[in-house]
Short mmCIF file of C-alpha atoms and ligand atoms in Angstrom, two decimals:
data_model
loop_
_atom_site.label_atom_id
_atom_site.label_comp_id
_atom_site.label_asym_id
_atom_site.label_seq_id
_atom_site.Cartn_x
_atom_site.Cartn_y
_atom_site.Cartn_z
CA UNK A 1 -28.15 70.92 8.22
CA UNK A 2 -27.11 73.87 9.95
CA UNK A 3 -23.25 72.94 11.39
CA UNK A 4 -20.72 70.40 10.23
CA UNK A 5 -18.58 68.99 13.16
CA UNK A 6 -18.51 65.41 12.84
CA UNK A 7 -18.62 63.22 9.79
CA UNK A 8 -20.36 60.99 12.23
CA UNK A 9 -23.25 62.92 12.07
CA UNK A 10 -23.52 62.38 7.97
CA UNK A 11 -25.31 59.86 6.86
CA UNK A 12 -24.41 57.74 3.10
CA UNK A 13 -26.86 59.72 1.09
CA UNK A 14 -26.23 63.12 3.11
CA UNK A 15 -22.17 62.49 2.30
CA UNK A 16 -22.63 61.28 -1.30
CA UNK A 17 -24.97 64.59 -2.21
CA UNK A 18 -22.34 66.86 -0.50
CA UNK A 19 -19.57 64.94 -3.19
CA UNK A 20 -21.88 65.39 -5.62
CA UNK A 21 -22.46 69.00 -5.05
CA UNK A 22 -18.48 68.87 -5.19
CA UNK A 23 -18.58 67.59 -8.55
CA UNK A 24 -20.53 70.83 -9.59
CA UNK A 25 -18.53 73.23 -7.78
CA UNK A 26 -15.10 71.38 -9.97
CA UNK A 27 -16.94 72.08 -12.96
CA UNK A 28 -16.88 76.09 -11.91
CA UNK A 29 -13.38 76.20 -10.66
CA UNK A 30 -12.42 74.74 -14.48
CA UNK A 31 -13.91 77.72 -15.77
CA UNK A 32 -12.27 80.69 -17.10
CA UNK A 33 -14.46 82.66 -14.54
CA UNK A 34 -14.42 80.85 -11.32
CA UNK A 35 -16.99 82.59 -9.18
CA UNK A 36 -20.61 82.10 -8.67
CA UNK A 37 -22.84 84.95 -6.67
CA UNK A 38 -24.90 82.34 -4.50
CA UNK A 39 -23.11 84.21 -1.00
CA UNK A 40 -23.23 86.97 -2.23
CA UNK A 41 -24.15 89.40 1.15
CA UNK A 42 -23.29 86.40 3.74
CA UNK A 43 -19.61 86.69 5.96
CA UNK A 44 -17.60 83.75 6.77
CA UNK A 45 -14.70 83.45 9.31
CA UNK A 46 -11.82 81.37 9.56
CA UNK A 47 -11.29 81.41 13.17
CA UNK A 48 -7.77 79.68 13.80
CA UNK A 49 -5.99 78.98 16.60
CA UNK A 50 -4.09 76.41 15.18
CA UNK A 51 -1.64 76.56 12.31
CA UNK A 52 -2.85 76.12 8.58
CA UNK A 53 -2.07 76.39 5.27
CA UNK A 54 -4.59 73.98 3.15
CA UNK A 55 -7.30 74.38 4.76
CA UNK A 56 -7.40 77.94 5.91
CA UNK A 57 -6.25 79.20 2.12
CA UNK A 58 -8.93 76.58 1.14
CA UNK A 59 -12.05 78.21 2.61
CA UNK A 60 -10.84 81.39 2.13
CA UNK A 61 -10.93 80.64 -1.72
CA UNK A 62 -14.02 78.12 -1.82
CA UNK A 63 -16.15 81.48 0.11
CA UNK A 64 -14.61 83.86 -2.22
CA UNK A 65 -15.25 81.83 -5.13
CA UNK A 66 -19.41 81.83 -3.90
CA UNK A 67 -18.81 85.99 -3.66
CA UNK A 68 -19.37 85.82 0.41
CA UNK A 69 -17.18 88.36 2.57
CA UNK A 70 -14.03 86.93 4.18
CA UNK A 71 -12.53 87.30 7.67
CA UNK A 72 -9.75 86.03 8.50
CA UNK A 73 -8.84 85.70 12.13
CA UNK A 74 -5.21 84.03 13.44
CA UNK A 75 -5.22 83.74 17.16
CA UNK A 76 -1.44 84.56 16.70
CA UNK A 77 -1.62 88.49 16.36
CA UNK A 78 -5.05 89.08 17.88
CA UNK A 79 -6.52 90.08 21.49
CA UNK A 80 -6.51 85.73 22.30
CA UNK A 81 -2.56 86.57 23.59
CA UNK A 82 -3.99 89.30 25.58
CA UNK A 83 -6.17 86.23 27.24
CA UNK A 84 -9.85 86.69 25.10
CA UNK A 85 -11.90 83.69 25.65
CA UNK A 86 -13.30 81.63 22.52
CA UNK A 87 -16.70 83.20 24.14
CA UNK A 88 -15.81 86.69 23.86
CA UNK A 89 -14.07 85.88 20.89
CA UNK A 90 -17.00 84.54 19.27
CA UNK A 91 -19.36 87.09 20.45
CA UNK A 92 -17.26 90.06 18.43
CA UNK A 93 -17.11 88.49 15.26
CA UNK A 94 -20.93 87.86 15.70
CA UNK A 95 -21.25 91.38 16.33
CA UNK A 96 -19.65 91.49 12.86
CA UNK A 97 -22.38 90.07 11.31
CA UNK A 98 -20.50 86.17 10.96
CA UNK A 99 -22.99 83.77 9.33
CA UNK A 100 -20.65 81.20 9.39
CA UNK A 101 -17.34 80.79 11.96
CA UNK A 102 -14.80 77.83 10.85
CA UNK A 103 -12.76 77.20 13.44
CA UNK A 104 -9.74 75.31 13.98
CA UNK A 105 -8.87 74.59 17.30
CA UNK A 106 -6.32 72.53 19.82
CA UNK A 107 -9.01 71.16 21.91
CA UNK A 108 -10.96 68.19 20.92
CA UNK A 109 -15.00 69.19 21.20
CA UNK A 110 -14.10 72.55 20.48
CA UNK A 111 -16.34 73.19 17.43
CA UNK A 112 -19.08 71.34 19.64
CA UNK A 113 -18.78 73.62 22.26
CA UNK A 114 -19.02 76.81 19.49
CA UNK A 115 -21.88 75.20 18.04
CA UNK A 116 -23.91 74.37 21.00
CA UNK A 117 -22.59 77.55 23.24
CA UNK A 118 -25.70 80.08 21.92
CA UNK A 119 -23.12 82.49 21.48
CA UNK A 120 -23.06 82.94 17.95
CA UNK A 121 -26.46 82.36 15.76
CA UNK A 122 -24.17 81.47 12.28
CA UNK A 123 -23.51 77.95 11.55
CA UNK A 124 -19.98 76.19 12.55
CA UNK A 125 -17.68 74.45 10.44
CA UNK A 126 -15.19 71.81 12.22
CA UNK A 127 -11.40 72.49 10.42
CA UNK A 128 -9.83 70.29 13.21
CA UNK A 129 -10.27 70.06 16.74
CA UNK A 130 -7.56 68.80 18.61
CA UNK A 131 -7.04 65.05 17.87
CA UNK A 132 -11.13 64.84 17.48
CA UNK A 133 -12.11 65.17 13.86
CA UNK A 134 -11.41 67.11 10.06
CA UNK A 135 -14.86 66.56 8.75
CA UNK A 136 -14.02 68.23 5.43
CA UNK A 137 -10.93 66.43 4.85
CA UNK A 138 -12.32 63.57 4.84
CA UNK A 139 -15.00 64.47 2.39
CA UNK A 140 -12.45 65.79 0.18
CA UNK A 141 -10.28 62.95 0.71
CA UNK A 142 -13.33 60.59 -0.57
CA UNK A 143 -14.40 62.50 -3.29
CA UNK A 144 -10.60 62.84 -4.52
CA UNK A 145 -10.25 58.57 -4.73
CA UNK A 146 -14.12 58.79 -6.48
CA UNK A 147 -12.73 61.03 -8.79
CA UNK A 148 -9.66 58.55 -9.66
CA UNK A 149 -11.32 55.66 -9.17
CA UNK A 150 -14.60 56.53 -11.22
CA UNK A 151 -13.68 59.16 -13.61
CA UNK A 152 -15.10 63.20 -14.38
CA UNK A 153 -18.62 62.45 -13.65
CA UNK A 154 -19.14 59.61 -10.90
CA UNK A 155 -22.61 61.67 -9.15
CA UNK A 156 -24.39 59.30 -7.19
CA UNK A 157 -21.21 56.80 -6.69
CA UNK A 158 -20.57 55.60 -3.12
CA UNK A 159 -17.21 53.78 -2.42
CA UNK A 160 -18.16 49.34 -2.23
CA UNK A 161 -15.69 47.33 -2.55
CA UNK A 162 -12.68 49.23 -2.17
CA UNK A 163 -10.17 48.88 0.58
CA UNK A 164 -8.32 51.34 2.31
CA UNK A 165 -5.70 51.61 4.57
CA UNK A 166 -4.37 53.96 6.41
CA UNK A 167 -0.46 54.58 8.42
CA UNK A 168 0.74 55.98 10.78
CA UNK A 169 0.20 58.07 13.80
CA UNK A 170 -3.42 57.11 14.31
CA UNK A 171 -3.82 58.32 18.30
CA UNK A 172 -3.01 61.71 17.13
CA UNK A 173 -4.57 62.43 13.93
CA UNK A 174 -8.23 63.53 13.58
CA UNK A 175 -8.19 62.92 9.86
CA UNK A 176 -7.96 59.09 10.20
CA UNK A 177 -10.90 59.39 12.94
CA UNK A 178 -12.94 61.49 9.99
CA UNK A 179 -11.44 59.43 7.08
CA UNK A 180 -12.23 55.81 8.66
CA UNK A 181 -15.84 57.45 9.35
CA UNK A 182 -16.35 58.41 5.86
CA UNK A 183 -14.63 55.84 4.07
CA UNK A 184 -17.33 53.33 6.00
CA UNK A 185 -20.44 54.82 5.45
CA UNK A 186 -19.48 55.18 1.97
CA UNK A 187 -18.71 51.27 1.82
CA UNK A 188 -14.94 50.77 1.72
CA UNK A 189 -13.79 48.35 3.81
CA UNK A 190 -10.94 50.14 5.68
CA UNK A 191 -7.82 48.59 7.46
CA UNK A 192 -5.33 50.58 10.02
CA UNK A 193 -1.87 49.72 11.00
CA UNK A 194 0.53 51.52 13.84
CA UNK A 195 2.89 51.29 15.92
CA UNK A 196 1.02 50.06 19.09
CA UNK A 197 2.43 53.45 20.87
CA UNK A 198 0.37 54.96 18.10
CA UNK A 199 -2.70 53.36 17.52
CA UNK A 200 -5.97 54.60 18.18
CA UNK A 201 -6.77 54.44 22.10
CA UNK A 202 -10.80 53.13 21.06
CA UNK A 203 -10.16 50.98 18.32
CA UNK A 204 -13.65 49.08 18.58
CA UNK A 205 -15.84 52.13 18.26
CA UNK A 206 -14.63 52.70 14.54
CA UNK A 207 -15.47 50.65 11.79
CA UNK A 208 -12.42 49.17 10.50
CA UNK A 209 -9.88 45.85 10.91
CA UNK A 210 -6.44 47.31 12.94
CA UNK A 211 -2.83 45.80 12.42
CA UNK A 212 0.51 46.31 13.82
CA UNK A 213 2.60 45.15 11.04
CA UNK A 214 2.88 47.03 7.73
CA UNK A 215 4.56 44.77 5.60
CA UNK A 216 2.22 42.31 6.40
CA UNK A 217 -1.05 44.03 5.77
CA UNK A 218 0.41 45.30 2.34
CA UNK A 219 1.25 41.96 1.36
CA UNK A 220 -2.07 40.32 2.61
CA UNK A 221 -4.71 42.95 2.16
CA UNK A 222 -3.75 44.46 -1.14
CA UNK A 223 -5.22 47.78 -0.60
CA UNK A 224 -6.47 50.13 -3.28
CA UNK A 225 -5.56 53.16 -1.10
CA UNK A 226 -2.87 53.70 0.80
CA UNK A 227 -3.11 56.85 3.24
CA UNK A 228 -0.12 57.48 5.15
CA UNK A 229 -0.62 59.85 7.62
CA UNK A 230 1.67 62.51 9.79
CA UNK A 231 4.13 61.90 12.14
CA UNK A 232 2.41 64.48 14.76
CA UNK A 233 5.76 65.36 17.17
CA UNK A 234 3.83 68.49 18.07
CA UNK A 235 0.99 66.52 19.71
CA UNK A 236 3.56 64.06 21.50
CA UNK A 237 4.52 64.86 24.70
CA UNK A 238 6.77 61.84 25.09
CA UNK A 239 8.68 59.59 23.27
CA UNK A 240 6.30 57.73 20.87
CA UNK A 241 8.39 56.08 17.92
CA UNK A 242 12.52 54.69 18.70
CA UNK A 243 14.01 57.39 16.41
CA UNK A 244 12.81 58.91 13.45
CA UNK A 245 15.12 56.38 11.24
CA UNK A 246 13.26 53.21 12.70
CA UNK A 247 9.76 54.87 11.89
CA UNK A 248 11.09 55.17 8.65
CA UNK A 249 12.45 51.85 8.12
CA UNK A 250 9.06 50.04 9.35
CA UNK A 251 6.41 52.38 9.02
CA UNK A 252 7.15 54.56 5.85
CA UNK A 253 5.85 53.75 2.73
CA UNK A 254 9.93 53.87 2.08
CA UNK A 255 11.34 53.23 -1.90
CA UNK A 256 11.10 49.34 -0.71
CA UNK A 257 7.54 49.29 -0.46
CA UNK A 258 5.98 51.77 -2.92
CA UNK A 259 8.40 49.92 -5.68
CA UNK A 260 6.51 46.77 -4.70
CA UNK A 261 2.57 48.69 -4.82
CA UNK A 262 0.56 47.77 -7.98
CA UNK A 263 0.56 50.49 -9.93
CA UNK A 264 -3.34 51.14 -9.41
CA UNK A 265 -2.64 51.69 -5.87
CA UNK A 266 -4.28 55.16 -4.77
CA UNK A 267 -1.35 57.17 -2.32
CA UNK A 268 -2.58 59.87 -0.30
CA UNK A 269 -1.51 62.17 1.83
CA UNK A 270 -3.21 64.88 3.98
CA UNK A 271 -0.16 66.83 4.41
CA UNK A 272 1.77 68.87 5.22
CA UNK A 273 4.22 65.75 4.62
CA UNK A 274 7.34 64.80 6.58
CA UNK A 275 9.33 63.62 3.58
CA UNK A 276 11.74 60.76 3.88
CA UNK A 277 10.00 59.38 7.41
CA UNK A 278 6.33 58.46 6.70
CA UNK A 279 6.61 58.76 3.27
CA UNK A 280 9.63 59.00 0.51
CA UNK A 281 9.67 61.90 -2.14
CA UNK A 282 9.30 58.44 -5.09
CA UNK A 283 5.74 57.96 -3.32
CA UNK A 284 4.59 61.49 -2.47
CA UNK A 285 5.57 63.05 -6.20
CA UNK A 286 4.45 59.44 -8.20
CA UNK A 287 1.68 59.30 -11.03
CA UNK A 288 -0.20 57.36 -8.49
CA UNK A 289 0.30 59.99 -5.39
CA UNK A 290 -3.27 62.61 -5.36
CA UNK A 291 -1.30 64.65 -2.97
CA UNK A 292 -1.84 67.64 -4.64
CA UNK A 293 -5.19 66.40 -6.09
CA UNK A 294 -6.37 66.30 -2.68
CA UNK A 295 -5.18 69.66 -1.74
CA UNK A 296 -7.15 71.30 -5.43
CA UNK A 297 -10.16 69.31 -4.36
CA UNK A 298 -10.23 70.99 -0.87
CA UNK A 299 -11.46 74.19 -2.65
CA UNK A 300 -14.41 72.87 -4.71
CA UNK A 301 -15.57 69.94 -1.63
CA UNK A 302 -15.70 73.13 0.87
CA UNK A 303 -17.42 75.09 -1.68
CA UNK A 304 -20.16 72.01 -1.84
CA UNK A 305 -20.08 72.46 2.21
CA UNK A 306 -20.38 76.46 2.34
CA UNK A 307 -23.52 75.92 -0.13
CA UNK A 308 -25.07 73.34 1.90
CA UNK A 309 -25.21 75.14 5.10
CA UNK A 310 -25.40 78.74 3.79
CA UNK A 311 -27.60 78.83 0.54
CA UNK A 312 -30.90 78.04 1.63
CA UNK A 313 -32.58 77.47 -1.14
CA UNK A 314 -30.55 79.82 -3.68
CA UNK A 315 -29.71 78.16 -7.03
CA UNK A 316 -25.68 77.34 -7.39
CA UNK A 317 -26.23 76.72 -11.51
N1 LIG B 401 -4.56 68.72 5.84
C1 LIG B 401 -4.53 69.84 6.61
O1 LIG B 401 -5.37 70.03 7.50
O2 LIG B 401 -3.53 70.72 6.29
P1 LIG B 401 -3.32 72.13 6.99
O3 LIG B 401 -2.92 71.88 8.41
O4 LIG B 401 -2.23 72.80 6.18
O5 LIG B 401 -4.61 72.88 6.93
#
């Protein structure tokens, strides 16, 4: 495996030894010394033209943590507002010696494009393209519920039998189009529900059942995880939702509807969170909220990712 831009392209076995890699990598970031030398000599950039904090601080860490050189490139502040293409661009940081470019980008197929371009020779990681996919969110978002749901060590554990579902602004958000992916191949069965202004515009080429009523597919479904997603009003160039007080009231996982969750009900978030419309501060900062778990698992799921394209065959022990 040389790039990851699509979860698509992973299959079961490929996404359950990346989690278990993950597993590994948790064990070294709960050590007094968190660093292993297995990059030690190789660069990686975080090429960003889109705003970040989690996932951008994320890499940075995970490549530190493997002793590999860091760049870090913001299109805000570089020679991109002077009107450098992605080519050019791409072509001076592999002048730089990059063996690996992460790039987050507005445009859907962007990492694709990088990837398949011949400009650069180092491998490319997708951290978001446009409304397209988050490949590594979604792994981190799976190996966060097999981590609640099966304990410290849960190698080799896929996801059967569970049921997910997830909120919210689906036609904008590239982590439901990775998370549904993932979340399949690893054998949840996985439910949607939107506002029909915000569902997904291809419903039938993912794997899961849709709905349009929340209440109802709480109340019937009884899902183990709940993933509410982000209102996206930078992506919406019209008026999507009534107001943001009528999202709230029948989208939001409000006080209402958490109070009425089991308490074994999983809530995620991918962040960053718009408190009080898709979800209230009593579900995002609950026992049963991995918010934050999600966010710590980032580091060692991208460390499992950095290894697997980058380390040949260089121990990680
Ligand atoms: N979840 C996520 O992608 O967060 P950031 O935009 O902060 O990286």
């Amino acid at each position: 495996m040389k790039h990851l831009l699509s979860v698509r392209d992973l299959s079961a076995h490929e996404t359950i030894e990346i989690l278990d890699i993950a597993e590994e990598m948790h064990e070294v970031n709960s050590r007094d010394v968190k660093k292993l030398p297995t990059l030690r000599g190789k660069t990686v950039v975080n090429l960003f033209y889109e705003d970040s904090t989690r996932t951008r601080i994320s890499f940075e860490l995970a490549a530190k943590r493997l002793s590999a050189d860091v760049i870090n490139f913001s299109a805000k502040g570089s020679s991109v507002s002077k009107g450098e293409s992605l080519r050019d661009t791409a072509q001076t940081l592999e002048a730089m010696g990059a063996d690996a470019v992460i790039i987050r980008h507005p445009a859907s197929g962007s990492a694709n494009v990088l990837a398949g371009s011949g400009w650069i020779d180092g491998s490319v990681i997708n951290a978001g393209d446009g409304t397209h996919e988050h490949p590594t969110q979604a792994l981190l978002d799976a190996f966060t519920v097999r981590k609640r749901l099966h304990g410290k060590v849960s190698a080799g554990k896929d996801l059967s039998g569970l049921k997910v579902l997830i909120v919210g602004d689906l036609l904008h958000s590239r982590v439901a189009r990775s998370a549904i992916t993932t979340f399949s191949t690893l054998g949840a069965e996985v439910h949607c529900v939107a506002p029909p202004t915000l569902m997904l515009s291809n419903p039938s080429s993912f794997n899961a059942q849709m709905h349009y009523s929340l209440t109802d597919t709480l109340a019937i479904e009884k899902p183990d995880v709940v993933m509410m997603l982000r209102v996206q009003h930078e992506r919406m160039s019209s008026s999507f939702i009534p107001s943001e007080k009528e999202y709230a009231k029948i989208w939001g996982l409000n006080k209402e509807r958490f109070t009425g969750l089991p308490e074994s009900t999983i809530i995620m978030h991918p962040g960053p969170m718009n408190r009080g419309l898709e979800i209230d501060s009593l579900a995002a900062d609950s026992k049963q909220s991995v918010v934050l778990e999600q966010v710590s698992n980032g580091v060692s799921v991208r460390m499992a990712v950095l290894f697997k394209l980058l380390s040949g065959d260089r121990a990680h022990g």
